[in-house]
Coordinates of C-alpha atoms and ligand atoms in Angstrom, one line a residue:
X142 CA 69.5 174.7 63.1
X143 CA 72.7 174.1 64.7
X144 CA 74.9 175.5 62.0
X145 CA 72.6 179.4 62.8
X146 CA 74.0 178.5 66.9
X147 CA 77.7 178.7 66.3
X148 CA 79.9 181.9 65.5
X149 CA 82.2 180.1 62.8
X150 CA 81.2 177.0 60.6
X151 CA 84.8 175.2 59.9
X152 CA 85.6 172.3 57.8
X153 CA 88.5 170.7 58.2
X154 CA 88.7 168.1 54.7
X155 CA 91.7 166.0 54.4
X156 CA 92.4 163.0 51.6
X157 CA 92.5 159.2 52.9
X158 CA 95.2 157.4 51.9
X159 CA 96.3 160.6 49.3
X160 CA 99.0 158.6 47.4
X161 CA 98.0 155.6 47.8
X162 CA 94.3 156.1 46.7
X163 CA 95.9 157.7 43.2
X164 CA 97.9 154.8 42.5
X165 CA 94.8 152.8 43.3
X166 CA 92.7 154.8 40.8
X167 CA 95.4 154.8 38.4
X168 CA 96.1 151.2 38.2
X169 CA 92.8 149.5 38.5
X170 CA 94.7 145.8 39.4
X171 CA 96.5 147.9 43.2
X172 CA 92.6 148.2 44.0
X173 CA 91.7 146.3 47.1
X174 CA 95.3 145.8 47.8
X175 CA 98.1 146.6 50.1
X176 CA 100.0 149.7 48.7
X177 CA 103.0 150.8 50.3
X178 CA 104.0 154.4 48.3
X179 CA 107.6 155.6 48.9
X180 CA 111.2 155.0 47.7
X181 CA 112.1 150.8 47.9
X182 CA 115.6 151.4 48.4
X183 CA 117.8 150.2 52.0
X184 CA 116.8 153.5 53.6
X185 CA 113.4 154.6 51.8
X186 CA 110.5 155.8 53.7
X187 CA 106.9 155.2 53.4
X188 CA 105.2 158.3 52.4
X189 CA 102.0 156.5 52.6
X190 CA 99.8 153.1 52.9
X191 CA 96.9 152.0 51.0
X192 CA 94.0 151.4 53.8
X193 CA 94.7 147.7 53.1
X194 CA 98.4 148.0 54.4
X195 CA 97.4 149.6 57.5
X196 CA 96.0 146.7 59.6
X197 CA 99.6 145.1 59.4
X198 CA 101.0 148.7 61.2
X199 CA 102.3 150.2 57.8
X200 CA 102.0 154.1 58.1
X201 CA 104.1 157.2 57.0
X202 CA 107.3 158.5 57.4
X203 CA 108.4 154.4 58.5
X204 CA 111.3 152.9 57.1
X205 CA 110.0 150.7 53.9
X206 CA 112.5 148.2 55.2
X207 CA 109.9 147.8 58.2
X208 CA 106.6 148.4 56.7
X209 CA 107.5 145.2 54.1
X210 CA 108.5 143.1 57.0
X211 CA 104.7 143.7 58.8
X212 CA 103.1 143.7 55.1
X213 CA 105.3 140.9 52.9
X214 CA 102.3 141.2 50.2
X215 CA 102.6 144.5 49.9
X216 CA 102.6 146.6 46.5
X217 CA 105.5 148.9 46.1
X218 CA 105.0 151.8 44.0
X219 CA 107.7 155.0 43.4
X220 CA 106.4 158.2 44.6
X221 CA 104.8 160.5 41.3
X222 CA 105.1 163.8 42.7
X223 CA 103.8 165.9 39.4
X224 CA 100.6 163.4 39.4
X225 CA 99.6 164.2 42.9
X226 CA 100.2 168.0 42.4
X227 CA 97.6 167.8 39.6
X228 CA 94.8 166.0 41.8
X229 CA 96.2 168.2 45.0
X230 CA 95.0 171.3 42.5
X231 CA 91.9 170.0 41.2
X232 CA 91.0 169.6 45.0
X233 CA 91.8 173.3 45.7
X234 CA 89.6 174.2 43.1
X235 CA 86.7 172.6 44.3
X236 CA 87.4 174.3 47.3
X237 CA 87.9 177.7 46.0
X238 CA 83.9 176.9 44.4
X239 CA 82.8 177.0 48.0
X240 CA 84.7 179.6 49.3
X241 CA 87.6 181.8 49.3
X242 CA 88.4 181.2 53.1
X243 CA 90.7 178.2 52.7
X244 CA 93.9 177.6 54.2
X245 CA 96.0 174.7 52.8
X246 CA 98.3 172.8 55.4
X247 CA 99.7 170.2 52.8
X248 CA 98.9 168.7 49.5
X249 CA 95.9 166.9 50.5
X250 CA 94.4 168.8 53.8
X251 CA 92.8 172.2 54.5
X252 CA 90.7 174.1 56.6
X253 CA 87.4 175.4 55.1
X254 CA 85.4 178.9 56.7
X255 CA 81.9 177.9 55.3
X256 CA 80.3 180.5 57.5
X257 CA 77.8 181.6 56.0
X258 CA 77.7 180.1 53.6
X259 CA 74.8 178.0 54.4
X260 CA 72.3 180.5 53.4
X261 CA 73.6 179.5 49.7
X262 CA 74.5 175.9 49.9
X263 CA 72.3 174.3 52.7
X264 CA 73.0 173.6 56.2
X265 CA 76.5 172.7 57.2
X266 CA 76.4 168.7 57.2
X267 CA 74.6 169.3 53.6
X268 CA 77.8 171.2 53.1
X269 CA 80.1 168.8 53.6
X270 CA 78.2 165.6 52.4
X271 CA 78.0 167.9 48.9
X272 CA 81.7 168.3 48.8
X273 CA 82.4 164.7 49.7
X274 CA 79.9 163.9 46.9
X275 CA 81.8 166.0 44.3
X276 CA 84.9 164.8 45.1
X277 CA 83.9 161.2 44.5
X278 CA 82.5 162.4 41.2
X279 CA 85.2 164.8 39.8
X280 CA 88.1 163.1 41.6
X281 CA 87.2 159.5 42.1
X282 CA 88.6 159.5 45.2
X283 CA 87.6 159.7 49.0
X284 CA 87.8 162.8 51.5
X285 CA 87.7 162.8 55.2
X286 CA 85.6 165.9 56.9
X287 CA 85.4 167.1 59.7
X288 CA 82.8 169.8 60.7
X289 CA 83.5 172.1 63.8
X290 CA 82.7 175.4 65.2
X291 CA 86.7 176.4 65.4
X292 CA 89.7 174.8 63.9
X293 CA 91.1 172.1 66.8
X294 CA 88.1 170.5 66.7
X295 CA 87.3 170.3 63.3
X296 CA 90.8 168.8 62.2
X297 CA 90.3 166.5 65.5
X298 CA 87.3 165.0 63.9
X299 CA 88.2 164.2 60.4
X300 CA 90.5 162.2 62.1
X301 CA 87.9 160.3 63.7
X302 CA 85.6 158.0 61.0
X303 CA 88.4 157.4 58.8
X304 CA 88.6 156.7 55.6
X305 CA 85.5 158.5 54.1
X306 CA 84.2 160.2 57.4
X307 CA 81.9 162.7 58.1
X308 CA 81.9 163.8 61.8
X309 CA 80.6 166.6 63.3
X310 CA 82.0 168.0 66.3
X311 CA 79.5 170.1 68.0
X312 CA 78.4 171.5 71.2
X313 CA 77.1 168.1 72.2
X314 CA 80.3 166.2 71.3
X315 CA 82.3 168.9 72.9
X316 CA 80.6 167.2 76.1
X317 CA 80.2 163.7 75.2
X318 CA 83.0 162.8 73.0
X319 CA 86.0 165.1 73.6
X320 CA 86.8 164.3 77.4
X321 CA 87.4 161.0 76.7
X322 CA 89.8 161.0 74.0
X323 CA 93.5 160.2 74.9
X324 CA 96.1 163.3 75.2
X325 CA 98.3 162.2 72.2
X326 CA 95.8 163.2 70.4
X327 CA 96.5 166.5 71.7
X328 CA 98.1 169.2 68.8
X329 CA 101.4 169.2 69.5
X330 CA 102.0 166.5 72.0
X331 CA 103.3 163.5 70.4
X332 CA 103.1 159.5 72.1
X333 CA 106.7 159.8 74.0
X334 CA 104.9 163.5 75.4
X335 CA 101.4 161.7 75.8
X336 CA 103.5 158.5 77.6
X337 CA 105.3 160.9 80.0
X338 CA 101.8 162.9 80.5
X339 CA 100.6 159.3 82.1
X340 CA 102.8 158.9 84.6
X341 CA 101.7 162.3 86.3
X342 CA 97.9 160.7 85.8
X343 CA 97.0 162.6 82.7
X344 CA 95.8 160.2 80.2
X345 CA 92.5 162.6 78.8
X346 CA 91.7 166.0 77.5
X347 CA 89.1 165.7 80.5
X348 CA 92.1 165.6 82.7
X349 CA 94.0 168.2 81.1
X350 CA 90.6 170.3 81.2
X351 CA 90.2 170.0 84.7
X352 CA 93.8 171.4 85.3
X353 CA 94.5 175.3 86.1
X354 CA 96.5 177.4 84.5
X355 CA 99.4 176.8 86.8
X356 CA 99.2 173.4 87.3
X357 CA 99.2 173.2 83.3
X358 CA 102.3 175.3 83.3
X359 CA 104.3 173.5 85.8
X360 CA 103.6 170.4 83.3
X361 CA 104.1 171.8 79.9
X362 CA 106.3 174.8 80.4
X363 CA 104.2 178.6 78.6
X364 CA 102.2 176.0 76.3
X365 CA 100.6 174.6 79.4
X366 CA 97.5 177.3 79.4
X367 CA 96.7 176.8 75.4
X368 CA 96.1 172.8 76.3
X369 CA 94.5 173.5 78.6
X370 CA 92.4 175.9 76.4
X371 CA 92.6 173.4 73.3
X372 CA 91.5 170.0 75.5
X373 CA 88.0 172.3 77.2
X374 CA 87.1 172.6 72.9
X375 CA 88.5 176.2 73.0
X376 CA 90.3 177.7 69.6
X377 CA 90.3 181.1 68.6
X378 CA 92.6 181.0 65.8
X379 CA 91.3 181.8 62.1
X380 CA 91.1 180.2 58.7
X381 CA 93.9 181.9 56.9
X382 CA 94.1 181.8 53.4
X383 CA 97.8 181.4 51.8
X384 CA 97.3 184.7 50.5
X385 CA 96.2 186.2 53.1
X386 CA 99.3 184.3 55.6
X387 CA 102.6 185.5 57.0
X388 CA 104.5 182.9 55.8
X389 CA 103.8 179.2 54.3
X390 CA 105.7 175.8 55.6
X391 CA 105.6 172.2 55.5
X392 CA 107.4 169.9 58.3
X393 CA 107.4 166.4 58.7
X394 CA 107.9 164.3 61.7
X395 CA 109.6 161.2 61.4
X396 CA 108.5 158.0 63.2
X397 CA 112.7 157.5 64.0
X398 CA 115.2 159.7 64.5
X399 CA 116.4 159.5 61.1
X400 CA 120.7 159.5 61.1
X401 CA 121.7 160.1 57.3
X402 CA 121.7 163.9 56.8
X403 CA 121.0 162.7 53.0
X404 CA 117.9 161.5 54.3
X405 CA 116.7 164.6 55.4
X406 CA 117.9 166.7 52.3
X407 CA 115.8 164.2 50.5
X408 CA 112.7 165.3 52.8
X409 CA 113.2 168.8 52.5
X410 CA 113.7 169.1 49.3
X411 CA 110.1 167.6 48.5
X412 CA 109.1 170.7 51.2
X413 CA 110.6 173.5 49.0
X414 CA 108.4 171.8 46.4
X415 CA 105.3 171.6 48.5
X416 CA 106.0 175.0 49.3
X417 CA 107.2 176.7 46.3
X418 CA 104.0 175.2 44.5
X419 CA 101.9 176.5 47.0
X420 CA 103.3 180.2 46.8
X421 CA 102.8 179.8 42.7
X422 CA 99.2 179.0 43.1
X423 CA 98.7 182.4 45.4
X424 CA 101.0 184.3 43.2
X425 CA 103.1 184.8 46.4
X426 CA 106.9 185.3 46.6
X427 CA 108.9 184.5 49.6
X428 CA 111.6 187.0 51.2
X429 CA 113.1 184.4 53.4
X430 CA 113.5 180.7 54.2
X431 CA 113.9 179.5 57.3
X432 CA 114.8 175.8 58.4
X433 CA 113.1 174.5 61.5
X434 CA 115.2 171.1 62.9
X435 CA 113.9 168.9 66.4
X436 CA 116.4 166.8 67.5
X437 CA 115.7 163.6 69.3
X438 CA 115.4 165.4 72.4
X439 CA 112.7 168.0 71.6
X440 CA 115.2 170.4 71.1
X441 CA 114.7 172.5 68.2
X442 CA 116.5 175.3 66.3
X443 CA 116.0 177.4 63.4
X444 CA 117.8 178.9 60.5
X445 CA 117.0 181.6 58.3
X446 CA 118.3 183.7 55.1
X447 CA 116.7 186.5 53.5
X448 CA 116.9 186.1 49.7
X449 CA 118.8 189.0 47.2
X450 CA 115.3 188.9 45.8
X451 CA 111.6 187.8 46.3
X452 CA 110.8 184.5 44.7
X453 CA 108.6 181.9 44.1
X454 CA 110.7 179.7 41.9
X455 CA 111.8 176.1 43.4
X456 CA 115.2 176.1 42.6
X457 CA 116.3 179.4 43.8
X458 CA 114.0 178.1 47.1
X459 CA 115.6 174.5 47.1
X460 CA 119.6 176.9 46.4
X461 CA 118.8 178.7 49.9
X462 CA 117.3 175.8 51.7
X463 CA 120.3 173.8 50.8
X464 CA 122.5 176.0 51.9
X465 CA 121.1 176.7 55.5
X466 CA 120.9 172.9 55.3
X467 CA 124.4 172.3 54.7
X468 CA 125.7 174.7 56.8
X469 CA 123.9 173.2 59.6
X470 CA 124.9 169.9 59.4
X471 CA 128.6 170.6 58.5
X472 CA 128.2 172.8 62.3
X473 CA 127.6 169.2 63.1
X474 CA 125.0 166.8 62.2
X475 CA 122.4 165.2 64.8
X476 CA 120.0 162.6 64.5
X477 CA 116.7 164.7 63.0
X478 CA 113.2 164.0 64.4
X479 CA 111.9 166.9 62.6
X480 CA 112.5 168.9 59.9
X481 CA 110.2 172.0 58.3
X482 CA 111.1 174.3 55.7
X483 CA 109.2 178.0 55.5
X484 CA 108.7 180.6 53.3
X485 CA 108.4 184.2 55.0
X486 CA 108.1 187.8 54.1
X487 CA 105.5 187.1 51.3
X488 CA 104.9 190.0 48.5
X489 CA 102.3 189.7 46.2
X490 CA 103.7 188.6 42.6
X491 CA 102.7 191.9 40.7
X492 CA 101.1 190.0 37.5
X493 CA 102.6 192.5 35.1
X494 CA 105.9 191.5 36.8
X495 CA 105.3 188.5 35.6
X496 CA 106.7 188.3 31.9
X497 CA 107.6 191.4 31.2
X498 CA 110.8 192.2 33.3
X499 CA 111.8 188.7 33.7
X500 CA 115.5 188.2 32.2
X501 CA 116.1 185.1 30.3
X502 CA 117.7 183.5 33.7
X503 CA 114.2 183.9 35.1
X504 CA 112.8 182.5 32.0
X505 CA 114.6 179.5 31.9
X506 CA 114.1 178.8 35.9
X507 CA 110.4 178.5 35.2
X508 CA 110.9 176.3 32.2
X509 CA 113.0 174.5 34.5
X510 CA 110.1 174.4 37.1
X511 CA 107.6 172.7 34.7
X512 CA 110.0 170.4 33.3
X513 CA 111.0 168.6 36.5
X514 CA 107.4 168.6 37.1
X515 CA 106.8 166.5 34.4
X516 CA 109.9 164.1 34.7
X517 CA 108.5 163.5 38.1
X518 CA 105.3 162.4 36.9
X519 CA 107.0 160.1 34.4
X520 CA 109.7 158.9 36.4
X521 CA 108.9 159.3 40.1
X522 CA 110.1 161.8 42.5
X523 CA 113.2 159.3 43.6
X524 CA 114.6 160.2 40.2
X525 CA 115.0 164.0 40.8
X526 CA 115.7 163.7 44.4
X527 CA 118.7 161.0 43.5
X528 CA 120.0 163.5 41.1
X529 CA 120.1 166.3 43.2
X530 CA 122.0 164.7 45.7
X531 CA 124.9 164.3 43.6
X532 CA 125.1 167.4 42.5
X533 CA 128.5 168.9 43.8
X534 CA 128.1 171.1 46.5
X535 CA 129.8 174.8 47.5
Ligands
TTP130 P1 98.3 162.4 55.2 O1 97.0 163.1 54.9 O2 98.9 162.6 56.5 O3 98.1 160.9 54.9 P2 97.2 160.1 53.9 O4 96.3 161.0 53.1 O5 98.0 159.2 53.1 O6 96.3 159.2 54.8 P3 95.1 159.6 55.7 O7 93.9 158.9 55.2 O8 95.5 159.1 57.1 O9 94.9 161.1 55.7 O10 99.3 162.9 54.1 C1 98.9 163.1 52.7 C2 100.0 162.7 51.8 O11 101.2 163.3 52.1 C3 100.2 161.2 51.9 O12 99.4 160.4 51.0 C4 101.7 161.0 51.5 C5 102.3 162.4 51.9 N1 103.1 162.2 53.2 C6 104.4 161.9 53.1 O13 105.0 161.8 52.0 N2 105.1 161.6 54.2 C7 104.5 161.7 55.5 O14 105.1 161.4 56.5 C8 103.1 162.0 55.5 C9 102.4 162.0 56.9 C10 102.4 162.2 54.4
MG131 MG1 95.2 162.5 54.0

């Protein structure tokens, strides 16, 4: 069996279409349609499109303004954040059934360790096929998965049979399939990377894995070596669980530079969320924030602020965040091409810390924290974000 052969057994399991499929399950008549998810206003973004939408060239982070002019027929529908959190947990928790080594990289994705796990579930594929199965049944939606013996490769191949893919990377794919496969595929090199990659020749990972370690270098600066590394099917790094992590962040990439810093906010501010949710399920509390921003031109800078206290509450998350933020752009805002948001110096929430010495503040934070959770479900995240933004700030 090939799954006895390799030293780790990873999963890499990611939603198709996360938002989109939701809406689709959640209004029966969106089914077989072209859903655009995301805020319809002058400057909204798509956050996602429905399978549908995407043969017309809808995708994330575009401008809805755009995405309707490819996809005229398209379905618009506010984002629900509280809704997606619910299935995004649901998820987890049929992960958590087949193992504890799980490390969550957004709402809908993670990596799985099933090694060893096969002596109690079946061989790998059976693995994975059983896990698409129950989340068909349980969630009535459709997960991609990719099966790999290390990380790159097995988030390279969920990526390949989408929507509703199984594809295993092995050690025959690692010769077949992976030299082949164009360099913007590459972790961290992007098209306008990949595009300047092809000018010096390199179009494949079986050019960049022909390369030395110098050569790599002279291209791609210290990261040169770990494409190298990365494009030969190499990855030493580990599943680690959020518990288990040094810190826990969300970034986004936009598809423009985007110009309005009130566009950005608007991003960040569902990352604090993201993030904040994510530190709640572990029972994790955060000792600093730190703001990663890539301009334009690659260049990238961060900020960070320890908090008075550890916490794992949004607002006092989203208070910090805002203010690194603001800071920032009042030093003079440029045109953002990233933005991430990351919480660091985690401390285990001790669980009799929980109610007990808690002032009423506290009390009324968390109150606070399920509330807005439930206006977005009923409303839509635009509402809160809209809101927030006209708050008056220090
Ligand atoms: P993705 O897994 O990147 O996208 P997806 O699940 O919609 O589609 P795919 O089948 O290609 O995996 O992101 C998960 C969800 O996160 C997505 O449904 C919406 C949200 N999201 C944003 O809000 N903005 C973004 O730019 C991206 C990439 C995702
Ligand atoms: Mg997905």
């Amino acid at each position: 069996m090939w799954g006895m052969d390799w030293a780790r057994t990873i999963l890499h399991v990611d939603m198709d279409a996360f938002f989109a499929a939701i809406e689709q399950l959640d209004h029966p008549e969106l089914r077989g349609k072209p859903v655009l998810v995301g805020y319809d206003g002058p400057r909204g973004v798509v956050s996602t499109a429905s399978y549908e939408a995407r043969p017309f060239g809808c995708h994330s982070a575009q401008p809805m303004a755009v995405a309707k002019r490819l996809c005229p027929d398209a379905v618009v529908v506010g984002v629900r954040g509280g809704r997606y959190r619910e299935v995004s947990r649901r998820l987890f928790e049929l992960f958590a059934e087949l193992t504890p080594m799980v490390e969550p990289l957004s709402i809908d994705e993670a990596f799985l360790d099933v090694t060893g796990t096969e002596r109690l579930h079946g061989e790998a594929a059976e693995v994975a096929r059983r896990l698409k199965r129950r989340v068909h049944d349980e969630l009535r939606l459709t997960a991609s998965i990719g099966l790999a013996p290390n990380k790159f490769l097995a988030k390279l191949a969920s990526d390949m049979d989408k929507p509703d893919g199984l594809t295993v990377m092995g050690p025959r794919e690692i010769e077949t399939r992976l030299p082949g496969l164009t360099i913007d595929r590459m972790w961290g090199i992007g098209r306008s990377t990949a595009q300047r990659c092809a000018e010096y020749g390199l179009k494949t990972f079986g050019d960049l894995a022909a390369m030395s370690d110098g050569q790599l270098e002279e291209v791609f600066g210290s990261a040169g070596p770990t494409f190298g590394k990365l494009a030969r099917g190499e990855d030493e790094r580990v599943v680690t669980p959020d518990h288990a992590a040094k810190s826990i962040s969300q970034e986004q990439t936009f598809d423009r530079d985007v110009t309005e810093a009130e566009a950005v906010r608007s991003v960040l501010l569902g990352q604090v969320d993201q993030v904040s949710t994510r530190l709640r399920r572990q029972r994790l509390r955060a000792g600093t924030v730190t703001l990663k921003i890539r301009y334009g031109d690659f260049k990238t800078v961060s900020r960070s602020q320890t908090m008075d206290e550890p916490t794992d509450q949004t607002d006092r998350l989203w208070a910090v965040s805002q203010l690194l933020f603001d800071r920032w752009a009042r030093g003079g805002f440029e045109p953002v091409r990233l933005i991430g948001m990351g919480a660091g110096s985690l401390t285990a929430t001790d669980v009799g810390q929980m109610g007990l010495f808690a002032d009423a503040d506290d009390d009324r934070r968390r109150r606070v924290d399920t509330a807005v959770d439930e206006i977005k479900d009923r409303f839509g995240m635009s509402a809160i974000g809209r809101a927030e933004s006209k708050r008056p700030r220090r």
